[in-house]
């Protein structure tokens, strides 16, 4: 009877922890969600993340970057530029699923760490508008979710394929924490600029893959 | 003549994320012919390039074709104005093609009116995706928006169409000419311009809504409403009484509430006393009454002047100073017939002072019973006393909650009724009273004879008093002088002839009274309507009458 009670209690606790019931719990091998549903969901999340990133960038630009010329410093500042990404439609269409999906996974993983620090540092930034902070927190959440979904898609589209090479590591934390306010703002500007771009990449590639795989190039 | 003024780049736009065009605004030309060039370099490259195409986009534009367009890369673009005197360069513009997407308007907007059978007619709007957008491969994702209005209206009606390339409009006004436009937007980018207007004329006989059905519904609901209103109006009162039954107000029968309004207690009490309070029943309605009569030592009811206080255990006697005042006739047997017709005239009171013996009767049934089976027409209800079980005589039901005197107020007529109807109504009355008070009397008269007996007796009451059923009252009136203690007199039996045999109440004695002093003679009536009884000197008569009476007691359990 004690064991039963323990079982019941543990079940209740587990149930409490679930915020949104996933269609399939991650890692479950025998659960088959349709690929179409996975892609639909992934496209939705990536679209959402890109919207949030754009809004966050525009907010920051409006508040901190006017007349400062931060954009000149933003050239070649993204840590993910080492990842070979197709830059136009033809190139993207000629890239294989696997490459594209590995690309997406690499981008998602490489942003885990910067997003975490972004939230921490924006919180510490004096006078940071809530619009920026709330979006940063939201993006961090959604990024994790999208990564999970991508891993599931990868498992279904390319079963047995080897997963990605090591992803680029971000090392911009010191510049986020520098005492010079202008330098710090510039660092934030760069980070948000790169986030906007990379979220656009992920979104574009996913939509491309969706139309290619699910709809057979007939969206 | 001077070097050219500084040109300015207005904007750059990409229609499909595959090419893009930039527009610039020339500055002052300085009076000399000026050439404009556009130079750029891309993020991550060091080389500077010049605009590949100045023509396609029109004057002062630069068109970048697919080969020269890269997304997710910043372009740093500069426009230079050159004339003989010098060069002037614009501020560089940093452009990422990803974020400058503005599609062309949708193409081939077509309008068509459709009239399907069994369904409502509609306007079918169709269009095609804008040029230069690759939707099929998923590179470009579009959402559409339609707006339409009657030609002369000012406000547009906007409909969002998401990703579909057609729309059905149902709400149209017949006889109007409609203008329709469509535009689109990429998933991340700017809205396109509105397409050129397409127009269509809605014919006059265009059935917009299925109004006949609504008319039918409206008429039906109006009819139903009318029916309901009519039903409520007719039955409203009965429904209301069913739902909310009226609360009966307190009412003392025979009591004029206007006396309360005046607020004079004297008048009030007088009214209470004089007007059948407690109310008595009508001659015809009264079936049975019990009288409990006070027995004084000198066989007279003693009057006492006090009226106000009703003390417990003490019952004042009401002295009638003028014993002859209008009541002489009451003593005569002939009175009864008259009085039967005038129950209101001089009601008599029988005092039933509450002696100590009575107080020792806690089990006495104190509940008030309604003597008459049916409420009298005039609303007079007699009060009754219920005696304890000790009495072998007629039990007297006692009115409730009155500590002190329980007055039985009866008409002479009621007494007549009492005499006549007592036997008949005993059973009915007693059925209503408490069991242990009833036992002695129940067996007196039973069931079916009741009503017949009553009928007879009531007839006898109203008939001439010359018969033997008349009350054997003394013809002369003996005024009461001496005050004597009150004693209880009990009605032992009413004989079949209607003679009321009265006995003094026995103190705590059950069983047939042994010493029987019979009070069957009304000596007089006091001014406060007290019937003064005296023992009948003609005891022999009573003994004769007693025999049937004595038969009864053995029958009494």
XYZ file of C-alpha atoms in Angstrom:
776
model
C 0.000 0.000 0.000
C 2.895 2.332 0.665
C 4.297 1.588 -2.712
C 0.982 2.364 -4.308
C 0.818 5.643 -2.479
C 4.313 6.511 -3.578
C 3.428 5.680 -7.134
C 0.349 7.832 -7.034
C 2.208 10.762 -5.525
C 5.025 10.532 -8.020
C 2.535 10.438 -10.851
C 0.854 13.539 -9.531
C 4.162 15.340 -9.276
C 5.063 14.393 -12.790
C 1.724 15.563 -14.041
C 2.285 18.918 -12.366
C 5.539 19.409 -14.128
C 4.077 19.097 -17.585
C 3.189 22.480 -18.959
C 2.105 21.510 -22.393
C 1.525 17.907 -23.093
C 3.731 16.987 -26.048
C 2.254 14.924 -28.767
C 5.011 12.466 -28.149
C 7.339 12.566 -25.183
C 10.814 13.216 -26.423
C 12.995 10.190 -26.505
C 10.167 7.729 -26.755
C 11.104 5.367 -29.506
C 7.821 3.776 -30.198
C 5.820 6.972 -30.484
C 5.170 8.119 -34.005
C 3.905 11.596 -34.581
C 3.352 12.363 -38.194
C 6.147 14.226 -39.883
C 3.650 16.693 -41.229
C 2.612 17.648 -37.704
C 6.224 17.943 -36.627
C 7.020 20.244 -39.497
C 3.908 22.306 -39.015
C 4.822 22.874 -35.429
C 8.479 23.565 -36.183
C 7.584 26.121 -38.836
C 5.227 27.836 -36.445
C 7.862 28.074 -33.721
C 10.600 29.277 -36.031
C 8.338 31.906 -37.493
C 7.462 33.062 -34.007
C 11.094 33.246 -32.918
C 12.019 35.337 -35.940
C 9.163 37.746 -35.255
C 10.279 38.154 -31.669
C 13.898 38.688 -32.697
C 12.974 41.357 -35.217
C 10.846 43.199 -32.719
C 13.550 43.002 -30.094
C 16.149 44.358 -32.476
C 13.935 47.241 -33.565
C 13.219 48.139 -29.951
C 16.857 48.208 -29.067
C 17.751 50.140 -32.170
C 15.150 52.762 -31.412
C 16.226 53.190 -27.810
C 19.970 52.805 -27.705
C 21.412 52.879 -31.184
C 20.120 56.032 -32.783
C 22.855 58.016 -34.487
C 25.524 55.821 -33.045
C 26.480 53.971 -36.172
C 26.486 50.607 -34.439
C 25.661 48.983 -37.715
C 29.167 49.597 -38.966
C 30.510 47.520 -36.184
C 28.042 44.739 -36.886
C 29.736 43.558 -40.000
C 31.189 40.141 -39.572
C 30.314 40.018 -35.929
C 28.209 36.857 -35.841
C 29.783 33.835 -34.232
C 27.839 31.501 -36.525
C 29.314 32.901 -39.737
C 31.694 30.014 -39.815
C 28.818 27.678 -40.567
C 28.536 27.293 -44.335
C 25.060 28.460 -45.177
C 23.472 28.814 -48.636
C 22.843 32.440 -49.372
C 20.266 32.357 -52.114
C 17.429 30.254 -53.286
C 19.289 28.265 -55.873
C 21.983 27.346 -53.486
C 19.451 26.398 -50.845
C 17.471 24.295 -53.287
C 20.555 22.421 -54.256
C 21.525 21.642 -50.696
C 20.550 18.262 -49.390
C 18.130 17.724 -46.494
C 20.812 16.422 -44.254
C 23.046 19.398 -44.719
C 20.193 21.780 -44.194
C 19.005 19.978 -41.111
C 22.421 19.773 -39.616
C 22.750 23.452 -40.299
C 19.539 24.169 -38.486
C 20.510 22.032 -35.540
C 23.934 23.654 -35.371
C 22.449 27.117 -35.351
C 19.934 26.205 -32.685
C 22.511 24.670 -30.431
C 25.002 27.461 -30.864
C 22.426 29.942 -29.658
C 21.565 28.211 -26.380
C 24.380 29.782 -24.502
C 24.186 33.317 -25.912
C 20.455 33.449 -25.277
C 20.940 32.489 -21.678
C 23.502 35.235 -21.145
C 21.435 37.696 -23.115
C 18.592 37.308 -20.644
C 20.906 37.704 -17.675
C 22.647 40.735 -19.030
C 19.530 42.497 -20.273
C 18.084 42.086 -16.799
C 21.124 43.788 -15.370
C 21.057 46.589 -17.900
C 19.703 49.665 -16.250
C 16.573 51.058 -17.785
C 16.060 48.036 -20.000
C 12.513 48.161 -21.304
C 10.353 45.225 -20.524
C 9.674 44.744 -24.222
C 13.247 43.643 -24.738
C 13.570 41.544 -21.620
C 10.295 39.687 -22.041
C 11.104 38.864 -25.620
C 14.556 37.634 -24.718
C 13.093 35.300 -22.151
C 10.503 34.071 -24.621
C 13.049 33.454 -27.344
C 15.212 31.418 -25.008
C 12.219 29.215 -24.196
C 11.161 28.739 -27.757
C 14.651 28.021 -28.926
C 14.851 25.013 -26.680
C 11.484 23.819 -27.864
C 12.461 24.159 -31.497
C 15.655 22.245 -30.900
C 13.709 19.357 -29.469
C 11.372 19.371 -32.448
C 14.229 19.514 -34.901
C 15.877 16.548 -33.300
C 12.677 14.595 -33.716
C 12.341 15.627 -37.341
C 15.913 14.664 -37.944
C 15.270 11.295 -36.407
C 12.353 10.726 -38.738
C 13.682 12.169 -41.977
C 17.142 10.742 -41.668
C 16.981 7.822 -39.359
C 20.364 6.537 -38.417
C 22.148 9.534 -39.880
C 24.890 10.965 -37.889
C 24.122 14.096 -36.100
C 25.918 17.279 -36.448
C 29.480 18.333 -36.069
C 30.428 20.563 -33.253
C 28.665 23.868 -33.413
C 30.231 27.317 -33.182
C 30.743 28.590 -29.702
C 29.920 32.082 -28.685
C 32.495 34.069 -26.865
C 30.972 37.485 -26.694
C 30.194 37.510 -23.026
C 32.998 39.786 -21.917
C 31.950 42.464 -24.367
C 28.424 42.266 -22.950
C 29.768 42.897 -19.511
C 32.201 45.679 -20.312
C 31.947 48.817 -18.275
C 31.979 51.175 -21.221
C 28.342 51.789 -21.884
C 28.742 52.479 -25.582
C 30.854 49.415 -26.039
C 28.343 47.368 -24.151
C 25.450 48.713 -26.158
C 27.363 47.984 -29.313
C 27.902 44.439 -28.163
C 24.222 44.028 -27.485
C 23.399 45.501 -30.866
C 25.613 42.964 -32.567
C 24.163 40.101 -30.666
C 20.598 41.102 -31.481
C 21.483 41.701 -35.076
C 22.991 38.235 -35.371
C 20.027 36.681 -33.550
C 17.656 38.242 -36.030
C 19.626 36.951 -38.951
C 20.098 33.421 -37.684
C 16.452 33.090 -36.737
C 15.636 34.144 -40.303
C 17.928 31.458 -41.650
C 16.355 28.760 -39.522
C 12.898 29.893 -40.519
C 13.684 29.990 -44.205
C 15.347 26.585 -44.286
C 12.567 24.953 -42.367
C 9.944 26.339 -44.690
C 11.966 25.196 -47.603
C 12.311 21.702 -46.169
C 8.654 21.614 -45.304
C 7.557 22.368 -48.853
C 10.127 20.030 -50.237
C 9.541 17.018 -48.033
C 5.889 17.266 -47.073
C 4.365 19.006 -50.074
C 6.798 17.912 -52.720
C 7.687 21.398 -53.823
C 4.044 22.281 -54.284
C 3.209 24.574 -51.434
C 29.375 75.828 -61.368
C 30.179 73.548 -58.549
C 30.587 69.968 -57.732
C 27.369 68.058 -57.580
C 25.285 67.963 -54.532
C 25.099 64.949 -52.409
C 22.747 62.288 -53.696
C 20.613 60.347 -51.385
C 19.527 56.715 -51.527
C 15.851 56.534 -51.040
C 15.210 52.872 -50.578
C 16.007 49.405 -51.750
C 13.357 46.773 -52.229
C 13.292 43.095 -53.089
C 10.126 41.741 -54.643
C 10.833 38.060 -54.084
C 13.962 37.708 -51.957
C 15.865 36.864 -55.117
C 16.564 40.258 -56.632
C 16.434 43.796 -55.415
C 16.409 47.360 -56.662
C 17.659 50.548 -55.126
C 16.376 54.073 -55.842
C 18.316 57.218 -55.245
C 17.607 60.863 -55.403
C 20.073 63.051 -57.122
C 21.327 66.203 -55.490
C 21.992 69.495 -57.113
C 23.874 68.999 -60.287
C 25.995 72.100 -59.940
C 25.135 73.343 -63.348
C 27.092 70.673 -65.126
C 26.128 67.357 -66.554
C 26.402 64.824 -63.767
C 26.824 61.097 -63.794
C 25.656 58.897 -61.071
C 27.234 55.647 -60.077
C 26.380 53.182 -57.449
C 29.032 51.250 -55.711
C 28.760 48.673 -53.055
C 30.581 46.031 -51.151
C 29.297 43.060 -49.334
C 29.804 41.917 -45.788
C 32.707 39.598 -45.547
C 34.256 40.786 -48.819
C 36.729 43.441 -49.520
C 36.030 44.130 -53.178
C 33.914 47.051 -54.226
C 31.508 46.493 -57.047
C 29.466 48.763 -59.198
C 25.839 48.473 -59.948
C 25.313 45.779 -62.541
C 22.192 47.281 -64.052
C 21.159 50.924 -64.159
C 18.456 50.499 -66.693
C 15.985 47.856 -65.686
C 14.718 49.765 -62.756
C 14.398 53.045 -64.539
C 16.280 56.274 -64.069
C 18.208 56.687 -60.861
C 17.853 53.060 -59.975
C 20.119 50.099 -59.672
C 18.851 46.623 -60.231
C 20.589 43.652 -58.700
C 19.717 40.412 -60.398
C 19.803 36.975 -58.915
C 23.450 36.531 -59.453
C 24.289 39.600 -57.549
C 21.812 39.111 -54.723
C 22.804 37.394 -51.519
C 20.640 37.256 -48.494
C 21.836 37.244 -44.924
C 24.621 39.524 -45.945
C 24.849 43.199 -45.427
C 25.337 45.342 -48.525
C 27.029 48.675 -48.056
C 25.770 50.792 -50.925
C 26.906 54.247 -51.940
C 25.747 56.473 -54.769
C 28.224 58.885 -56.268
C 27.506 61.956 -58.276
C 30.263 62.987 -60.611
C 30.664 66.057 -62.681
C 33.486 67.940 -64.024
C 34.015 69.839 -60.874
C 34.016 66.988 -58.470
C 32.451 63.938 -56.938
C 29.888 63.792 -54.307
C 28.993 60.625 -52.475
C 25.941 59.752 -50.546
C 25.820 58.313 -47.110
C 26.248 54.579 -47.227
C 23.225 52.491 -46.801
C 23.502 49.194 -45.011
C 21.055 46.809 -46.526
C 20.228 43.190 -45.761
C 18.022 41.886 -48.498
C 16.166 39.613 -46.058
C 14.501 42.623 -44.494
C 13.564 44.695 -47.482
C 11.079 42.361 -49.076
C 8.064 44.034 -50.648
C 6.183 41.962 -53.176
C 4.305 43.123 -56.232
C 0.505 43.237 -55.965
C -1.327 40.040 -56.787
C -2.113 39.557 -60.413
C -5.156 38.759 -62.501
C -7.905 39.691 -60.115
C -11.182 38.215 -61.391
C -14.745 38.673 -60.097
C -17.644 36.365 -60.682
C -21.195 36.120 -59.387
C -22.294 32.615 -58.572
C -25.829 31.313 -58.000
C -25.638 27.753 -56.762
C -28.802 25.804 -56.165
C -29.818 25.206 -52.561
C -27.332 27.724 -51.338
C -27.037 31.421 -51.081
C -25.515 33.280 -54.010
C -22.124 34.932 -53.581
C -19.394 36.884 -55.254
C -16.387 34.789 -56.106
C -13.103 36.675 -56.130
C -10.007 35.036 -57.538
C -6.413 36.153 -58.071
C -2.897 34.896 -58.631
C 0.248 35.287 -56.606
C 2.389 38.224 -57.585
C 5.153 37.791 -60.069
C 8.658 37.062 -59.043
C 7.615 35.138 -55.967
C 8.414 31.493 -55.638
C 5.729 30.166 -53.384
C 5.786 26.596 -54.498
C 9.221 25.768 -53.245
C 8.552 27.437 -49.961
C 11.109 30.147 -50.477
C 8.474 32.793 -50.294
C 5.310 32.636 -48.195
C 2.469 35.077 -48.829
C -0.686 36.269 -47.106
C -3.447 38.131 -48.944
C -5.967 40.784 -48.156
C -9.064 41.836 -50.110
C -11.010 45.010 -49.847
C -14.249 45.943 -51.517
C -16.887 48.599 -51.399
C -19.862 49.823 -53.350
C -18.741 52.411 -55.800
C -20.187 55.369 -54.004
C -19.354 54.321 -50.478
C -16.438 55.839 -48.607
C -15.283 52.984 -46.408
C -13.736 49.806 -47.563
C -14.716 46.429 -46.300
C -11.519 44.487 -45.640
C -11.218 40.719 -45.648
C -8.120 38.787 -44.687
C -7.510 35.797 -46.898
C -4.354 34.163 -45.451
C -2.687 31.966 -48.043
C -5.624 31.211 -50.279
C -6.011 32.767 -53.688
C -9.804 33.013 -53.710
C -12.568 34.440 -51.561
C -16.349 34.226 -51.425
C -18.385 37.247 -50.428
C -22.004 36.730 -49.368
C -23.109 40.026 -47.951
C -23.790 42.208 -50.945
C -26.320 44.889 -51.729
C -28.183 44.264 -54.921
C -28.179 46.868 -57.609
C -24.771 48.241 -56.674
C -21.514 48.412 -58.519
C -18.719 46.999 -56.402
C -14.997 47.795 -56.534
C -12.533 45.163 -55.430
C -8.803 45.275 -54.704
C -6.269 42.836 -53.385
C -2.786 43.073 -51.880
C -0.283 40.738 -50.307
C 2.536 40.497 -47.797
C 5.409 38.084 -47.231
C 5.739 36.249 -43.966
C 8.436 38.752 -42.967
C 8.322 41.997 -44.913
C 6.232 44.879 -46.254
C 2.722 44.954 -47.680
C 2.433 45.297 -51.391
C 0.551 48.041 -53.140
C -3.135 47.550 -53.848
C -3.899 45.939 -57.121
C -5.788 47.951 -59.723
C -9.541 48.073 -59.103
C -11.795 45.495 -60.531
C -15.468 46.272 -60.645
C -18.646 44.273 -60.925
C -22.282 45.190 -61.090
C -24.650 43.336 -58.794
C -27.964 42.807 -60.496
C -31.111 44.150 -58.863
C -32.673 40.793 -58.322
C -29.743 39.469 -56.449
C -31.149 37.623 -53.462
C -28.963 38.820 -50.687
C -30.560 37.177 -47.735
C -33.114 34.557 -47.260
C -35.536 37.085 -45.930
C -38.630 34.993 -46.316
C -37.411 32.659 -43.657
C -36.730 35.510 -41.272
C -40.134 36.995 -41.893
C -41.703 33.679 -41.072
C -39.686 33.392 -37.889
C -40.612 36.903 -36.850
C -44.314 36.328 -37.396
C -44.241 33.051 -35.531
C -42.479 34.513 -32.545
C -44.901 37.427 -32.471
C -47.820 35.013 -32.426
C -46.241 33.030 -29.615
C -45.668 36.180 -27.627
C -49.260 37.216 -28.033
C -50.480 33.830 -26.898
C -48.312 33.955 -23.846
C -49.436 37.448 -22.949
C -53.027 36.400 -23.328
C -52.531 33.338 -21.156
C -50.819 35.325 -18.480
C -53.535 37.946 -18.542
C -56.229 35.364 -18.132
C -54.600 33.161 -15.645
C -52.258 35.603 -14.191
C -54.032 36.004 -10.958
C -54.476 32.319 -10.346
C -50.877 31.706 -11.303
C -49.732 34.332 -8.900
C -51.821 32.911 -6.110
C -50.464 29.507 -6.920
C -46.902 30.703 -6.821
C -47.294 33.247 -4.083
C -50.316 32.389 -2.019
C -51.703 35.361 -0.228
C -50.835 35.489 3.382
C -53.968 35.431 5.484
C -54.144 38.410 7.694
C -55.046 38.123 11.302
C -58.667 38.618 11.914
C -60.761 38.276 14.923
C -64.231 37.456 13.917
C -66.856 39.777 15.196
C -64.262 42.313 16.205
C -64.181 45.716 14.664
C -60.591 46.670 13.941
C -61.547 50.289 13.694
C -61.670 50.330 17.426
C -57.967 49.738 17.438
C -57.491 52.734 15.234
C -59.157 54.917 17.752
C -56.813 53.721 20.346
C -59.066 53.838 23.327
C -58.579 50.894 25.503
C -61.774 51.341 27.393
C -63.834 51.252 24.335
C -61.771 48.425 23.112
C -62.377 46.259 26.090
C -65.992 47.165 26.141
C -66.232 46.252 22.551
C -64.496 43.050 23.239
C -66.847 42.220 25.964
C -69.996 43.365 24.374
C -69.600 41.985 21.000
C -69.576 38.349 21.275
C -66.054 38.135 22.362
C -65.117 35.391 22.320
C -67.336 35.203 19.345
C -70.233 32.967 19.406
C -71.637 31.005 16.640
C -74.876 31.583 14.961
C -77.984 29.927 16.112
C -78.185 27.640 13.202
C -74.569 26.868 12.968
C -73.839 26.040 16.475
C -74.018 22.366 17.031
C -72.789 21.983 20.499
C -71.584 24.130 23.200
C -70.393 23.574 26.637
C -71.043 25.915 29.395
C -69.172 26.062 32.568
C -71.062 27.985 35.081
C -69.877 29.390 38.321
C -71.482 28.078 41.460
C -71.787 30.464 44.299
C -72.877 29.445 47.779
C -76.067 31.293 47.637
C -76.597 29.934 44.282
C -76.078 33.165 42.677
C -73.449 34.423 40.461
C -71.617 37.166 42.201
C -70.856 40.237 40.337
C -67.616 42.002 40.727
C -67.060 45.400 39.354
C -63.581 45.092 38.060
C -63.288 44.557 34.452
C -59.838 45.503 33.481
C -57.626 43.019 35.025
C -57.716 39.451 34.126
C -55.813 37.910 36.879
C -54.868 34.410 36.930
C -57.141 32.357 38.939
C -59.423 35.191 39.702
C -62.311 35.875 37.600
C -64.234 38.955 38.276
C -67.891 38.685 38.111
C -69.749 41.188 36.204
C -72.505 42.795 38.150
C -75.425 43.936 36.365
C -76.754 46.838 38.328
C -79.962 46.845 36.509
C -81.071 43.362 36.430
C -84.163 44.216 34.711
C -82.756 46.285 32.003
C -84.118 44.822 28.946
C -83.314 41.394 29.975
C -86.344 40.388 31.818
C -87.609 38.711 28.831
C -84.444 36.771 28.669
C -85.451 34.812 31.668
C -88.613 33.609 30.182
C -88.760 30.557 28.175
C -90.299 32.486 25.445
C -87.173 34.423 25.235
C -85.332 31.678 23.590
C -87.270 31.619 20.461
C -86.897 35.287 20.061
C -83.373 35.196 20.994
C -82.755 32.514 18.572
C -83.556 34.961 15.914
C -81.533 37.694 17.447
C -78.350 36.180 18.422
C -76.617 39.453 18.623
C -78.906 41.180 21.055
C -77.900 40.106 24.501
C -75.248 37.626 24.639
C -74.835 36.037 27.971
C -71.716 35.181 29.599
C -71.017 32.220 31.623
C -68.166 32.817 33.860
C -65.985 30.002 34.488
C -63.758 31.272 37.120
C -60.741 29.346 37.446
C -60.695 27.964 40.872
C -57.795 26.317 42.406
C -59.189 22.997 41.547
C -58.964 23.835 38.032
C -55.489 25.022 38.262
C -54.506 21.716 39.564
C -55.312 20.300 36.277
C -52.229 20.693 34.307
C -53.048 17.986 31.937
C -56.114 19.755 30.957
C -56.406 20.107 27.380
C -55.744 23.705 26.705
C -56.021 23.604 23.070
C -58.705 25.488 21.467
C -61.148 23.519 19.544
C -63.593 24.724 17.175
C -66.919 23.576 18.379
C -68.733 23.865 15.170
C -67.821 21.593 12.469
C -68.334 24.289 9.980
C -67.375 27.801 10.580
C -70.414 29.804 11.221
C -71.624 32.069 8.608
C -71.333 35.003 10.807
C -67.990 34.013 11.938
C -68.706 33.403 15.539
C -66.735 30.718 17.078
C -67.398 29.596 20.570
C -64.615 28.923 22.926
C -64.675 25.845 24.950
C -62.986 24.509 27.918
C -61.654 21.100 28.163
C -61.852 19.649 31.529
C -59.546 17.181 33.039
C -60.340 13.577 33.037
C -61.604 13.717 36.521
C -64.885 15.088 35.709
C -67.591 12.699 35.040
C -69.702 15.385 33.711
C -69.429 16.993 30.460
C -65.929 18.059 29.769
C -65.411 21.612 28.949
C -62.802 22.392 26.417
C -60.713 25.283 27.508
C -59.534 28.067 25.290
C -55.798 28.295 24.913
C -53.293 30.626 26.429
C -55.654 32.488 28.564
C -54.449 32.220 32.064
C -57.358 33.820 33.566
C -60.890 33.715 32.973
C -62.018 31.594 30.255
C -65.161 33.025 29.296
C -67.635 31.150 27.425
C -69.734 33.677 25.830
C -72.830 32.424 24.423
C -76.067 33.685 23.282
C -79.187 32.650 24.901
C -79.786 31.185 21.612
C -76.567 29.425 21.903
C -77.605 28.081 25.209
C -80.716 26.903 23.566
C -78.603 25.336 20.953
C -76.458 23.960 23.612
C -79.383 22.391 25.293
C -80.853 21.035 22.214
C -77.895 20.142 20.311
C -75.623 19.040 23.058
C -76.476 15.465 22.884
C -76.271 15.413 19.223
C -73.046 17.191 18.895
C -71.209 15.747 21.738
C -69.583 13.175 19.719
C -68.576 15.538 17.004
C -67.156 17.975 19.416
C -65.453 15.431 21.449
C -63.834 13.941 18.511
C -61.936 17.057 18.204
C -60.814 17.286 21.736
C -58.244 15.460 23.600
C -58.741 11.836 24.187
C -58.566 11.619 27.878
C -60.962 14.427 28.235
C -63.384 12.832 25.951
C -63.761 9.401 27.200
C -66.511 9.997 29.571
C -68.625 11.661 27.032
C -68.056 9.893 23.879
C -70.475 7.246 24.355
C -73.313 9.493 24.920
C -74.354 9.847 21.425
C -72.981 8.009 18.529
C -72.754 8.488 14.905
C -75.664 8.467 12.739
C -78.147 9.768 15.129
C -76.225 12.949 15.557
C -77.392 14.848 12.697
C -80.939 13.751 12.997
C -80.927 14.678 16.601
C -79.476 18.039 15.879
C -81.957 18.652 13.227
C -84.784 17.868 15.521
C -83.408 19.885 18.275
C -82.662 22.890 16.290
C -86.123 22.830 14.970
C -87.350 22.513 18.439
C -85.287 25.457 19.389
C -86.709 27.711 16.859
C -90.235 26.591 17.446
C -92.541 27.913 19.999
C -91.181 27.857 23.416
C -94.382 26.634 24.931
C -93.362 23.075 24.591
C -91.820 21.114 27.246
C -88.510 21.558 25.700
C -88.480 24.968 27.019
C -86.003 25.853 29.522
C -87.416 25.397 32.928
C -86.583 28.758 34.136
C -88.254 30.612 36.888
C -90.588 33.241 35.783
C -89.662 35.675 38.428
C -86.443 37.309 38.684
C -84.516 37.274 41.793
C -81.974 39.983 41.970
C -78.643 38.997 43.185
C -77.603 40.717 46.295
C -75.183 38.825 48.261
C -71.806 38.083 47.033
C -70.899 34.569 47.408
C -67.949 32.585 46.400
C -68.202 31.123 43.059
C -68.638 27.541 42.482
C -68.504 25.608 39.399
C -71.560 24.204 37.964
C -71.393 21.537 35.511
C -73.954 20.550 33.083
C -74.602 17.065 34.009
C -76.844 16.101 31.262
C -79.143 17.456 28.759
C -82.171 15.344 28.685
C -83.909 14.440 25.592
C -86.475 16.983 26.367
C -83.812 19.560 26.283
C -83.600 20.112 29.979
C -80.262 21.165 31.188
C -79.342 19.474 34.356
C -76.662 21.311 36.191
C -74.582 20.125 38.997
C -71.988 21.831 41.062
C -68.689 20.683 40.007
C -67.218 18.005 42.133
C -63.780 18.602 43.434
C -61.515 15.989 42.049
C -64.057 13.407 42.038
C -64.505 11.062 39.245
C -67.652 9.310 38.774
C -71.179 10.187 39.154
C -71.774 12.959 41.502
C -73.470 11.800 44.618
C -74.673 14.969 45.985
C -76.348 16.584 43.219
C -77.505 19.988 43.506
C -79.119 20.853 40.396
C -79.043 24.319 39.090
C -81.391 24.510 36.359
C -83.143 27.707 37.019
C -82.074 30.976 35.578
C -82.850 33.562 38.150
C -81.681 36.516 36.268
C -79.231 37.884 33.858
C -76.762 40.448 35.018
C -75.986 43.574 33.125
C -72.785 42.112 31.965
C -74.725 39.297 30.563
C -74.154 36.715 33.225
C -76.762 34.108 33.568
C -77.538 33.608 37.190
C -78.728 30.166 37.966
C -80.406 28.986 41.020
C -81.059 25.512 42.145
C -84.307 24.300 40.997
C -86.720 23.973 43.828
C -88.506 21.449 41.822
C -85.883 18.909 42.328
C -88.368 16.245 41.815
C -88.739 17.165 38.297
C -85.142 16.901 37.875
C -84.900 13.641 39.552
C -87.291 12.419 37.037
C -85.161 13.819 34.419
C -82.190 12.573 36.127
C -82.994 9.049 35.419
C -82.043 9.192 31.857
C -79.160 11.205 33.014
C -78.197 8.586 35.462
C -78.346 6.040 32.842
C -75.656 7.789 31.070
C -72.975 7.840 33.724
C -72.695 4.110 33.893
C -72.237 4.253 30.233
C -69.511 6.679 30.739
C -66.268 4.957 31.031
